[in-house]
Short mmCIF file of C-alpha atoms in Angstrom, two decimals:
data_model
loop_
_atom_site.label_atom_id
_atom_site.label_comp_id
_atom_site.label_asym_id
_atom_site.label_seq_id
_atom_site.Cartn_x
_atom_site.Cartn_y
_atom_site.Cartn_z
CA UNK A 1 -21.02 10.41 18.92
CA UNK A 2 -17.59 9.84 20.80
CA UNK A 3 -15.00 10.95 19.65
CA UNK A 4 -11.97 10.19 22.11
CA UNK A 5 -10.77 6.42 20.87
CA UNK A 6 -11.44 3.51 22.58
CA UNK A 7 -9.05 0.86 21.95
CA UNK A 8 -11.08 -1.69 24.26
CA UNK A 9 -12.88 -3.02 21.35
CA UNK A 10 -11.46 -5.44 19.23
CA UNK A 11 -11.68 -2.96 16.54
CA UNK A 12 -10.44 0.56 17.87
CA UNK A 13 -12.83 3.34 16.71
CA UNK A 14 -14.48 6.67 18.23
CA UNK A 15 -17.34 6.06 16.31
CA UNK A 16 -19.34 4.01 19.28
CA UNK A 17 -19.82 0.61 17.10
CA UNK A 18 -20.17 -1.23 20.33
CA UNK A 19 -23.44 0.63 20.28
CA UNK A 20 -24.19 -0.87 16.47
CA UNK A 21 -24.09 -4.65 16.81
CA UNK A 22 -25.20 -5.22 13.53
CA UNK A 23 -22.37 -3.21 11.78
CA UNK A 24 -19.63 -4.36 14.63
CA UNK A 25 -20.23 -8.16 13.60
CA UNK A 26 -19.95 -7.19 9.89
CA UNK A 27 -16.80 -5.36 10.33
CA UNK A 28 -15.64 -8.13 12.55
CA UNK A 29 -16.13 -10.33 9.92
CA UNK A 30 -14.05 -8.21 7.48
CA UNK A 31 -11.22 -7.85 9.82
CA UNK A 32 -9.52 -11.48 9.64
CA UNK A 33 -9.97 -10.85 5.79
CA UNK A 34 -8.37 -7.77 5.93
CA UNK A 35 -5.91 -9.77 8.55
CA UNK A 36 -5.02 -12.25 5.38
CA UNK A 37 -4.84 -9.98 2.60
CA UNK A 38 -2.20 -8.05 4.96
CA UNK A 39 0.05 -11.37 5.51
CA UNK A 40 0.03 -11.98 1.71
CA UNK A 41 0.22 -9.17 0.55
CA UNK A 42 1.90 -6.18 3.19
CA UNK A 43 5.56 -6.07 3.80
CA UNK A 44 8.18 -9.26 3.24
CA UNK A 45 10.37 -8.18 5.53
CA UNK A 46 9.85 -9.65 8.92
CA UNK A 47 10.86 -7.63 11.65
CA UNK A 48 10.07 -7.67 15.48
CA UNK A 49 8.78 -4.72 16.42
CA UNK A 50 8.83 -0.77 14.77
CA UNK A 51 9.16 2.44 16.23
CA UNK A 52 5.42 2.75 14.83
CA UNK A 53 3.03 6.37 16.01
CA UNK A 54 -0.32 5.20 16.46
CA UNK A 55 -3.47 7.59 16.78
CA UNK A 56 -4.67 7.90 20.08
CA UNK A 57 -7.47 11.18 19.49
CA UNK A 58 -7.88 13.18 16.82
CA UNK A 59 -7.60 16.57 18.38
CA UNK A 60 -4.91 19.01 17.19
CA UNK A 61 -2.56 18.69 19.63
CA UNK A 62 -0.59 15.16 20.59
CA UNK A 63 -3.23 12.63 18.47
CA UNK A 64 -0.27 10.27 18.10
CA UNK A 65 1.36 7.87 20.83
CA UNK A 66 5.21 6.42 19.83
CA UNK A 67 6.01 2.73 20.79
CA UNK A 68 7.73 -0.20 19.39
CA UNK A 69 5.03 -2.06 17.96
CA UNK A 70 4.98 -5.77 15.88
CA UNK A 71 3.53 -4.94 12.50
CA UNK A 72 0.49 -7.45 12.07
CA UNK A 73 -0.30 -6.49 16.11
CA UNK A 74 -0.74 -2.72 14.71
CA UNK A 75 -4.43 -1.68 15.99
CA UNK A 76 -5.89 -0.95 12.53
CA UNK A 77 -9.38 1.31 13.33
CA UNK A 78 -12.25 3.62 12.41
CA UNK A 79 -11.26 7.31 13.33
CA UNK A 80 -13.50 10.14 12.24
CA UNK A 81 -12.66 13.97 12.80
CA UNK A 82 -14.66 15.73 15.45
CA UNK A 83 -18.15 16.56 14.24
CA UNK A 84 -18.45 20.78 13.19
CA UNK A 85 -21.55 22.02 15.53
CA UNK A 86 -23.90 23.05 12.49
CA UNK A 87 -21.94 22.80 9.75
CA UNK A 88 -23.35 23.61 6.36
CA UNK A 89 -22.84 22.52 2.82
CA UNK A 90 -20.67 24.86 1.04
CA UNK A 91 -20.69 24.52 -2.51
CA UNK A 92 -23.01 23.57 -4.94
CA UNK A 93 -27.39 23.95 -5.56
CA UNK A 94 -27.81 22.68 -1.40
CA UNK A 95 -25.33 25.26 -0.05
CA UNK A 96 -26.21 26.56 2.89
CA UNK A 97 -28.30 23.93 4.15
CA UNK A 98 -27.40 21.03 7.14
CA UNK A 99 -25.11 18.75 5.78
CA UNK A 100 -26.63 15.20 5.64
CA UNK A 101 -25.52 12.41 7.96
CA UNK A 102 -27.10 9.92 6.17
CA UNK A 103 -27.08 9.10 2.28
CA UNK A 104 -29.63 11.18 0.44
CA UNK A 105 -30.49 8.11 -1.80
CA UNK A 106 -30.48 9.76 -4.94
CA UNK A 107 -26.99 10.10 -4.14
CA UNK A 108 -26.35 6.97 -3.38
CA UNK A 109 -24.56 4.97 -6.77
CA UNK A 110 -22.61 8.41 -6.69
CA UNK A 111 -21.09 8.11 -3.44
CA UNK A 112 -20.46 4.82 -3.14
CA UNK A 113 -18.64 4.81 -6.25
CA UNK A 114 -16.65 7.79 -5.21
CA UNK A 115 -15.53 6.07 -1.56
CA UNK A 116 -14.66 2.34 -3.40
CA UNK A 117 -12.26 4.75 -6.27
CA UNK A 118 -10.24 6.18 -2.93
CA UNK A 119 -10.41 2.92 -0.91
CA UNK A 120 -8.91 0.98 -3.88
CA UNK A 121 -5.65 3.43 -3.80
CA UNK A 122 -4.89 2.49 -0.01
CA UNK A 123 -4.27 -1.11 -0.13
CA UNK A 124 -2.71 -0.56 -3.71
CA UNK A 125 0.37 1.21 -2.15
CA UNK A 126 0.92 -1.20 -0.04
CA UNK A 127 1.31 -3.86 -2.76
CA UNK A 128 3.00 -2.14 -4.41
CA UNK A 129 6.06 -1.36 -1.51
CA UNK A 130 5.83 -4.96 -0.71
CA UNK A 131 9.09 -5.74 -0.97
CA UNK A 132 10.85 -2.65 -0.49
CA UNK A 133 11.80 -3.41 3.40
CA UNK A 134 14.23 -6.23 1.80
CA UNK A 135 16.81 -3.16 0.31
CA UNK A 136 15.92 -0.50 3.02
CA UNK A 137 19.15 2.23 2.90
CA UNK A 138 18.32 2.45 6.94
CA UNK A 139 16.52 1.61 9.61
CA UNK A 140 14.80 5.18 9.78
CA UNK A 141 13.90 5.18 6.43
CA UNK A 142 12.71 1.17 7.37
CA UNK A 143 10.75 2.52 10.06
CA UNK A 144 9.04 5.35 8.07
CA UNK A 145 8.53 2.70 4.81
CA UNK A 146 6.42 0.37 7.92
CA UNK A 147 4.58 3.94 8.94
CA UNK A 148 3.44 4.85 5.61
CA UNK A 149 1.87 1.08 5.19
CA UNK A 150 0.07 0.49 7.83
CA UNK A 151 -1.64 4.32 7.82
CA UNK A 152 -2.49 2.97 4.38
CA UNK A 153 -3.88 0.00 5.87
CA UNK A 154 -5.87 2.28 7.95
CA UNK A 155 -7.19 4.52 5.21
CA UNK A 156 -8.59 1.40 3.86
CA UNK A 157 -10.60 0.80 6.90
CA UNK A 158 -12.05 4.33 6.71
CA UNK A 159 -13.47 3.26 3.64
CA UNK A 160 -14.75 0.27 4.25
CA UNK A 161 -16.44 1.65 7.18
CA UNK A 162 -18.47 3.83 5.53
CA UNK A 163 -19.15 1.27 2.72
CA UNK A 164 -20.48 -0.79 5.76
CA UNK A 165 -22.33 1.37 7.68
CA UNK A 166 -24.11 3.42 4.88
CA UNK A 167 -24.22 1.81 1.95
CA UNK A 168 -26.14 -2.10 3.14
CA UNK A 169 -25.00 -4.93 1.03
CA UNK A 170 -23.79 -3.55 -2.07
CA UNK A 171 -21.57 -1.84 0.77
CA UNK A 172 -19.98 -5.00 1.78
CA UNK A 173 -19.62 -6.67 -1.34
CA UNK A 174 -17.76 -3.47 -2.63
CA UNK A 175 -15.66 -3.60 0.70
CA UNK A 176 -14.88 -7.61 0.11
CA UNK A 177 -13.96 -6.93 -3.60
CA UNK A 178 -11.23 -4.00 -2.13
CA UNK A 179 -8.89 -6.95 -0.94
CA UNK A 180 -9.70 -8.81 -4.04
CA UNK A 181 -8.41 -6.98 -6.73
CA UNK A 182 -4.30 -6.22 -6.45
CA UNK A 183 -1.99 -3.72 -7.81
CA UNK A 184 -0.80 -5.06 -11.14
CA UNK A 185 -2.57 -7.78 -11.39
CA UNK A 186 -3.38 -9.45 -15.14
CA UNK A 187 -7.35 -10.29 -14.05
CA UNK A 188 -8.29 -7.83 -11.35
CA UNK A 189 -6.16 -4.63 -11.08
CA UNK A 190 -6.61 -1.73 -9.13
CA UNK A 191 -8.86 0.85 -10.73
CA UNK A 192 -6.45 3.28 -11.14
CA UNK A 193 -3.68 3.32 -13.59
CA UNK A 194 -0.80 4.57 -10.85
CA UNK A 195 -1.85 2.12 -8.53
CA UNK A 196 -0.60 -1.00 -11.17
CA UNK A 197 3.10 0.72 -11.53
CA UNK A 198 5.72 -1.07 -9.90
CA UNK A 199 7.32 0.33 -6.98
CA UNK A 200 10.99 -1.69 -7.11
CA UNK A 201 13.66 0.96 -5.19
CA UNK A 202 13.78 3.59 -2.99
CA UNK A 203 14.27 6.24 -5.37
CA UNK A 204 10.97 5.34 -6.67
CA UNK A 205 9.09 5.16 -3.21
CA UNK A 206 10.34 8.67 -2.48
CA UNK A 207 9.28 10.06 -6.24
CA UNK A 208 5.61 7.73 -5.00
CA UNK A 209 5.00 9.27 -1.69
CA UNK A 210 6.06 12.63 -3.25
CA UNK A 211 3.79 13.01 -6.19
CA UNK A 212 1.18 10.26 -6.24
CA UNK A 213 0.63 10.54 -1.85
CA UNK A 214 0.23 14.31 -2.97
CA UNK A 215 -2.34 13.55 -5.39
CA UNK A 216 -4.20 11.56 -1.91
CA UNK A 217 -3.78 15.00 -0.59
CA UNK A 218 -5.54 16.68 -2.82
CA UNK A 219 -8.30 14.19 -3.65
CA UNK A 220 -8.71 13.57 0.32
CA UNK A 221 -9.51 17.60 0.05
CA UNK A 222 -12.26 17.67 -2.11
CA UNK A 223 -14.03 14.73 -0.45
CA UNK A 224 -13.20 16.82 2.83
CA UNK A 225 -15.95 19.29 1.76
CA UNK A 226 -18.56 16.90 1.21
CA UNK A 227 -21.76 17.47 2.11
CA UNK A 228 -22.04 13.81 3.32
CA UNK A 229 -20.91 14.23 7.05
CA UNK A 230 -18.81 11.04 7.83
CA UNK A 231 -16.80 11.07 4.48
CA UNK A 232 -16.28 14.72 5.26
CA UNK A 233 -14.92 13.56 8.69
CA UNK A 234 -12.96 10.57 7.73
CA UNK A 235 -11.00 12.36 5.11
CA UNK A 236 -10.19 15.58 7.19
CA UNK A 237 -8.40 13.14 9.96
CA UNK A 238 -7.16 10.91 6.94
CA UNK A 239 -5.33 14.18 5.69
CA UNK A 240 -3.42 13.99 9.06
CA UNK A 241 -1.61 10.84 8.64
CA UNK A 242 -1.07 11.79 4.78
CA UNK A 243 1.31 14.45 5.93
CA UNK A 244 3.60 11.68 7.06
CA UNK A 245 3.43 10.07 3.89
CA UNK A 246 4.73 13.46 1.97
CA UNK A 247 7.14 13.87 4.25
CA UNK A 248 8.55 11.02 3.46
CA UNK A 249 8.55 11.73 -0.27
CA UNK A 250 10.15 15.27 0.36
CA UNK A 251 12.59 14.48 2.44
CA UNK A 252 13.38 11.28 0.71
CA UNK A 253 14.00 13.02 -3.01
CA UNK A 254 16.26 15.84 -0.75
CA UNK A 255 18.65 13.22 0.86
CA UNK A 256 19.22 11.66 -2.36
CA UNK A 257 19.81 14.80 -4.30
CA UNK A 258 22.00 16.37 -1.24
CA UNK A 259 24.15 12.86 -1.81
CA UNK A 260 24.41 12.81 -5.39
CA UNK A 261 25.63 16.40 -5.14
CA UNK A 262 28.38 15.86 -2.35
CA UNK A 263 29.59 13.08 -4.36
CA UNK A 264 29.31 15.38 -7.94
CA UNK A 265 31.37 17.53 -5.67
CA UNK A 266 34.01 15.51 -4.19
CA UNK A 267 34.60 13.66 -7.42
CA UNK A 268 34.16 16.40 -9.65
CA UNK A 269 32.03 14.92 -12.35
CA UNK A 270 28.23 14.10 -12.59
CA UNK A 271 29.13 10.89 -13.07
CA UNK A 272 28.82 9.69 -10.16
CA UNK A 273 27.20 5.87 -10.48
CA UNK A 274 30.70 4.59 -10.22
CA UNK A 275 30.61 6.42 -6.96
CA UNK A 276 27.52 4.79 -5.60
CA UNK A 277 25.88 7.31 -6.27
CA UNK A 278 22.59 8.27 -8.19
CA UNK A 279 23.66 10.30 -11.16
CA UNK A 280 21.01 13.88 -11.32
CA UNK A 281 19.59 13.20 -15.15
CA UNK A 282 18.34 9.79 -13.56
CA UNK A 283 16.48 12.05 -10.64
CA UNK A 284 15.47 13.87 -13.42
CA UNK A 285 13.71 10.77 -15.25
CA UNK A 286 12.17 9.52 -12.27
CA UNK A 287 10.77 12.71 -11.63
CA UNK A 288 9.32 13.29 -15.08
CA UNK A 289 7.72 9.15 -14.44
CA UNK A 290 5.85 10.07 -11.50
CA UNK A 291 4.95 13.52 -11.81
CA UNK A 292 2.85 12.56 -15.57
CA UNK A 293 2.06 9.36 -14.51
CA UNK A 294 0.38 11.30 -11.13
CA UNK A 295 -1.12 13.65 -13.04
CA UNK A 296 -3.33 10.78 -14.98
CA UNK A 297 -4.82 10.14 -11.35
CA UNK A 298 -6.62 13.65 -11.56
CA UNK A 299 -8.79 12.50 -14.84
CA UNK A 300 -10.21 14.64 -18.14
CA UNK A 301 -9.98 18.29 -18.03
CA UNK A 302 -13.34 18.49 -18.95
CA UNK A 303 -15.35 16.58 -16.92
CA UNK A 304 -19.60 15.96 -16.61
CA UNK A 305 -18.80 13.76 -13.48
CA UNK A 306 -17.03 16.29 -11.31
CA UNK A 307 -19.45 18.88 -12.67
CA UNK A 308 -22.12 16.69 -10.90
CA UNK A 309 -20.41 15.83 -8.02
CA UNK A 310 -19.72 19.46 -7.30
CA UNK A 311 -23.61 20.13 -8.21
CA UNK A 312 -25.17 17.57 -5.93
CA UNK A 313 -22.01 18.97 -2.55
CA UNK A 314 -20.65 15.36 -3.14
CA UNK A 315 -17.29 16.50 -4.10
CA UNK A 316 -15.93 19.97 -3.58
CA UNK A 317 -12.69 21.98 -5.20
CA UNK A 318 -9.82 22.09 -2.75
CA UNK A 319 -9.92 25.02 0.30
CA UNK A 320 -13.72 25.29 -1.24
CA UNK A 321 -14.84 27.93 1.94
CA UNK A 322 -11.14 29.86 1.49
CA UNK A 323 -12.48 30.68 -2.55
CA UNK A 324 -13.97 34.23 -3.46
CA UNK A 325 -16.65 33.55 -5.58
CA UNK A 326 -20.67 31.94 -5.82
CA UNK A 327 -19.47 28.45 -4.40
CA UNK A 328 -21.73 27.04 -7.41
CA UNK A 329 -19.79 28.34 -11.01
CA UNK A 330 -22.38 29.07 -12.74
CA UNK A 331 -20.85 32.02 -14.67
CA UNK A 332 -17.44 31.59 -14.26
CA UNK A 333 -15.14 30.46 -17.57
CA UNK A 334 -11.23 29.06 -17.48
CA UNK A 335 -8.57 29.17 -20.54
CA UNK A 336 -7.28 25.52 -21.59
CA UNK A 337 -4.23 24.84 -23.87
CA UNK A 338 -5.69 22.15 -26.17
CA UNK A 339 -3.27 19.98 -28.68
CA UNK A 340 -3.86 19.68 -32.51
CA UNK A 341 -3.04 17.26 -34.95
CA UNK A 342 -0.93 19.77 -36.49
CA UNK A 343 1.25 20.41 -33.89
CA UNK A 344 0.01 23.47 -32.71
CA UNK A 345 -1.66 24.44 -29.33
CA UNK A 346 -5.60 26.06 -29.58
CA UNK A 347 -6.08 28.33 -26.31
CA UNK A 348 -10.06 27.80 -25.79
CA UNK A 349 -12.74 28.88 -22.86
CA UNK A 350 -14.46 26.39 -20.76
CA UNK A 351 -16.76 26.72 -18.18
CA UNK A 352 -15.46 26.66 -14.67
CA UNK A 353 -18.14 23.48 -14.08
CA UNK A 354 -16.83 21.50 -16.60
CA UNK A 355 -13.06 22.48 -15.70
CA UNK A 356 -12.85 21.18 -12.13
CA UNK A 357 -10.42 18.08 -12.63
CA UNK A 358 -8.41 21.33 -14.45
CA UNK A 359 -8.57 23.14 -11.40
CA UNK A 360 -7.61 20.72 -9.03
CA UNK A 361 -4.58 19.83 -10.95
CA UNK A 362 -3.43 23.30 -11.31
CA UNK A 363 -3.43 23.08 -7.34
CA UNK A 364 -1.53 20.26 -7.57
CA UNK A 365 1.11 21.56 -9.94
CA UNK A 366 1.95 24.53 -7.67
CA UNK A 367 2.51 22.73 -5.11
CA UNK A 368 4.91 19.94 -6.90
CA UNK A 369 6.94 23.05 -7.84
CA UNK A 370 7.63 23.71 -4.17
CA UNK A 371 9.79 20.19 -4.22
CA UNK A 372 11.09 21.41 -7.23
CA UNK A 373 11.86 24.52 -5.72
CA UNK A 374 13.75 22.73 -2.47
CA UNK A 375 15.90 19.92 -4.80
CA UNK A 376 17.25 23.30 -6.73
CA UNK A 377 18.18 25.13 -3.74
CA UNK A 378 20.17 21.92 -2.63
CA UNK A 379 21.97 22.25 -5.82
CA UNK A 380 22.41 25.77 -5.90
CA UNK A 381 24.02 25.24 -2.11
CA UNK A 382 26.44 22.91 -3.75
CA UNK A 383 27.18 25.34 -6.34
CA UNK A 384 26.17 22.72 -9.08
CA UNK A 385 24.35 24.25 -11.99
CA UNK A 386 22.20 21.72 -13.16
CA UNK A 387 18.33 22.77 -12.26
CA UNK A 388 15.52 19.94 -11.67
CA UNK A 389 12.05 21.16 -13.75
CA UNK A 390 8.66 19.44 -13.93
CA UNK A 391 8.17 18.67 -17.56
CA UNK A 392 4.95 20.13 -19.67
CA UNK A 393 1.40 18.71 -18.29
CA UNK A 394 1.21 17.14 -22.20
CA UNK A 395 4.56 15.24 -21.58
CA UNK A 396 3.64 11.30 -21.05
CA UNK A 397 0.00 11.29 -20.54
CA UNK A 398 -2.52 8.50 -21.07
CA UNK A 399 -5.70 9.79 -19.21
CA UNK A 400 -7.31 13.23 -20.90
CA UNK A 401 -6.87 15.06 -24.09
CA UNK A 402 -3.35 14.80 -24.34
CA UNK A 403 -3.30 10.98 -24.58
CA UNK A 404 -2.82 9.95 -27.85
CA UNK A 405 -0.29 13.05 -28.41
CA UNK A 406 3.76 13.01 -28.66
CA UNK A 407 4.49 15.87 -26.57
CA UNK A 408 7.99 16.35 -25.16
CA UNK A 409 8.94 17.87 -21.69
CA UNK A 410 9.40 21.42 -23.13
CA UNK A 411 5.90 20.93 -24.43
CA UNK A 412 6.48 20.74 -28.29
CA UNK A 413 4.26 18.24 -30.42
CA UNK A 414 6.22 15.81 -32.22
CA UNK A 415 5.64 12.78 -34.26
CA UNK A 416 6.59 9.52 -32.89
CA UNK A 417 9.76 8.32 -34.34
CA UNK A 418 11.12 11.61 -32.81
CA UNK A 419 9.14 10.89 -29.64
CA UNK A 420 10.93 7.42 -29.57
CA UNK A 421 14.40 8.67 -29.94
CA UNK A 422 13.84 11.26 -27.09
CA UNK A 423 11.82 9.26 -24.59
CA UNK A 424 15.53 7.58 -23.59
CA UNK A 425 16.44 10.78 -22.28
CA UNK A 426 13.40 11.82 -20.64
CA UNK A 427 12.14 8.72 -19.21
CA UNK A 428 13.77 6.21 -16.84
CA UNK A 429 15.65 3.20 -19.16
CA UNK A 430 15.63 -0.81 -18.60
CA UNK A 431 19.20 0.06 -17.99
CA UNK A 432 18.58 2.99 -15.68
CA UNK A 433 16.29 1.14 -13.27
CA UNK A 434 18.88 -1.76 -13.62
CA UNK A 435 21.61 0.50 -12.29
CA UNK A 436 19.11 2.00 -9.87
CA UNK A 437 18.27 -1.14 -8.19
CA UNK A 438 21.81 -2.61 -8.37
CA UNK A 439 22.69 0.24 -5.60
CA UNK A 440 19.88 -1.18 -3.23
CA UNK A 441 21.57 -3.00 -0.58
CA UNK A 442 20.02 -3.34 2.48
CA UNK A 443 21.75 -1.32 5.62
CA UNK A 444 20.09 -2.61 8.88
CA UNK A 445 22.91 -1.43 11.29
CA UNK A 446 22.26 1.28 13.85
CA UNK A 447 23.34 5.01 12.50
CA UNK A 448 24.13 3.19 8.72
CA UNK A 449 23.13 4.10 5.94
CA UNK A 450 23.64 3.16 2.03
CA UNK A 451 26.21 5.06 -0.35
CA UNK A 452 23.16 6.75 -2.67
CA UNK A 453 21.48 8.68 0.13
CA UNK A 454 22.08 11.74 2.98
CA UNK A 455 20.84 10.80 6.66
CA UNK A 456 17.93 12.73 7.59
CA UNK A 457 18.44 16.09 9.45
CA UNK A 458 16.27 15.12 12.14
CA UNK A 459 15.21 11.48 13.79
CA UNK A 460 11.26 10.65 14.12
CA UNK A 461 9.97 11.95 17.50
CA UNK A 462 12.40 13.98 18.40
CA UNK A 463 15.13 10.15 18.56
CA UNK A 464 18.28 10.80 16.71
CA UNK A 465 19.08 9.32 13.23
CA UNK A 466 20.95 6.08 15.29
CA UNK A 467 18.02 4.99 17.56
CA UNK A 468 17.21 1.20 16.87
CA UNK A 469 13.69 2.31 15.08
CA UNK A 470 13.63 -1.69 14.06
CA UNK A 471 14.38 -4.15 16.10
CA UNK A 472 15.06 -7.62 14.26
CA UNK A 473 15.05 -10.26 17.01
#
């Protein structure tokens, strides 16, 4: 197994598929597909070359080379992680024995299903940010918007190599049927609910690459730990480029709020939208959007599935080998806060097994509230004294057991009219994303950048905030 990249091959990989002929046709067969579905459906905005990082090894240190690049000329390939000498399965009733390199076939429908779920969120995204390049605020953020897509477009191949080179036929249908189905569509969505939201300004592509990237995280991290070898691999250098995409997110959501709060300042009122800028209680909506509608992506709190996934090593919790316990939760028990008709809250016990989803999503909770954490401190710096909070877990959900419920952001259980008369206040309006969008101009000039957002501190690579990062002609 090689693992430096070669970039000889039509399709750039380090896992050898020259050596594979079989598989390398079949893939080359997918690529002009893939090739298609990108010029339909990637970004509108055509542009002549992006300051684009593209990976050239997947060691720690340097695995990225900087260059101008034309977007459909980006060299899409297979990268896996460096293979673990012995590595063992961690978790579940195999621990402790050779992790498998090929699909134990009882596994098999398991698996597959698993690897077509995550592949289906990576072309998604980039569907869904089609047309965002049309109202970038800069050409940084431009730049970064072109990053985050075609890594997505890479994550996709990950995927579809695996569906290809473990999984036969049913493989490559599943890996066709990926560039079939698109995000929103009315006859073949994408499977997951998140992945069919629009994505129509900035402010909304920050609050996406913040929360719902950060779910990829997290999801990327239990497949990390699988006992299946080459999934293991693909997501563990897969959770490398996802960085970026957070970044983008965190940074993004600071450089509006830093913005909004110079301009609260220097016009003395929060209301700023006359002032071009975004007013906080909007930031506030948008948060509460994508932070419930995120959650959704992590399933039931009680779930049989991720019980067997975690049984059979398929699917492990996140940091599995950092946890203190039997890596197989066979005794352990977990309090959940379930919702009753009456309005009341029942605190019951539920087996560790059954509560993975749950403890996933706690993960991912803490680690929202760091953002949270970071937008305050902004607005603490500006001695403003309005505070940004992520709203109950019950608030807005339609996946799990507290769909079907009214619950507000503070977490009480209300009926519906007086769900209805709230929701204005706690959810982004027709009017709110009006004004929202009405502020997206496009700024394509060197060093520019639109009225509703801070420059970044820092430039990509080390370039200041003014380098041409796009060029146009």
């Amino acid at each position: 197994m090689t693992t430096s990249i070669n970039y000889e091959d039509k399709i750039p990989n380090n896992v050898d598929l020259s050596s594979d002929r079989r598989l390398q046709r079949a893939l080359e067969g997918w690529q002009p597909k893939f090739m298609n579905w990108w010029g339909e459906m990637g970004p509108a905005l055509e542009t002549h070359g992006v300051y684009l990082r593209t990976a050239v090894s997947v060691g720690r240190d340097g695995w990225a080379h900087f260059d101008h690049v034309n977007v459909p000329d980006y060299r899409w390939g297979i990268f896996l992680a460096e293979p673990k000498p012995d590595r063992r399965i961690a978790f579940g009733e195999h621990k402790g024995q050779p992790v498998w390199q090929q699909v134990p076939g009882e596994y098999r429908a398991d698996l597959q299903r698993l690897i077509v779920i995550q592949g289906d969120t990576e072309p998604a995204s980039v569907e869904q940010q089609k047309l965002l390049g049309l109202t970038a605020p800069s050409l940084y953020d431009l730049r970064n918007l072109f990053q985050v897509n075609v890594e997505e477009g890479r994550h996709l191949w990950a995927m579809v190599y695996l569906l290809h080179a473990y999984f036969g036929r049913e493989g490559r249908e599943e890996a066709e049927a990926l560039l079939v189905r698109n995000s929103g569509s009315p006859d073949s969505p994408r499977i997951l609910g998140a992945f069919n939201e629009e994505t129509a300004d900035w402010l909304a592509f920050y609050m996406f690459t913040y929360f719902t990237d950060r779910d990829g995280k997290y999801q990327l991290g239990t497949l990390k730990e699988s006992a299946f070898d080459p999934l293991s691999r693909t997501c563990e250098f897969m959770l490398k480029e996802e960085a970026h995409h957070m970044f983008v997110g965190t940074t993004g959501v600071d450089r509006v709020v830093a913005r909004s709060a110079q301009l609260i300042r220097e016009h003395d009122t929060l209301d700023i939208g006359k002032h071009g800028g975004i007013p906080l209680d909007i930031i506030q909506k948008y948060i509460n959007f994508h932070y419930t509608v995120s959650l959704d992506l992590f399933g039931s709190e009680t779930s049989t599935n991720a019980a067997n996934y975690f049984t059979a090593g398929l699917k492990g919790r996140w940091m599995e080998e950092r946890r203190k316990d039997d890596h197989q939760l066979t005794e352990h028990g977990v309090p959940l806060d379930r919702p009753n008709a009456d309005g009341t809250w029942t605190t019951e016990e539920l087996s560790a097994l059954l509560a993975l989803n749950l403890d996933l999503r706690g993960e991912y909770i803490s680690d929202c509230q760091s953002g949270i954490k970071r937008w305050n401190k902004i607005l603490a710096d500006a001695d403003l004294e309005y505070r940004f909070a992520l709203p109950h877990v019950g608030f807005n959900r339609n996946v799990g057991m507290h769909a079907g419920f009214h619950i507000t952001p503070d977490g009480s259980i209300v009926d519906e009219a007086t769900w209805q008369k709230g929701s204005k206040n706690w959810l982004p309006t027709n009017e709110d994303l009006a004004f929202v969008r009405s502020l997206m101009h496009p700024v394509y000039e060197r060093g520019k950048i639109a009225s509703w957002v801070a420059p970044p501190t820092n430039g990509i690579n080390g370039k200041p905030f003014d380098y041409e990062y796009v060029y146009f002609h």
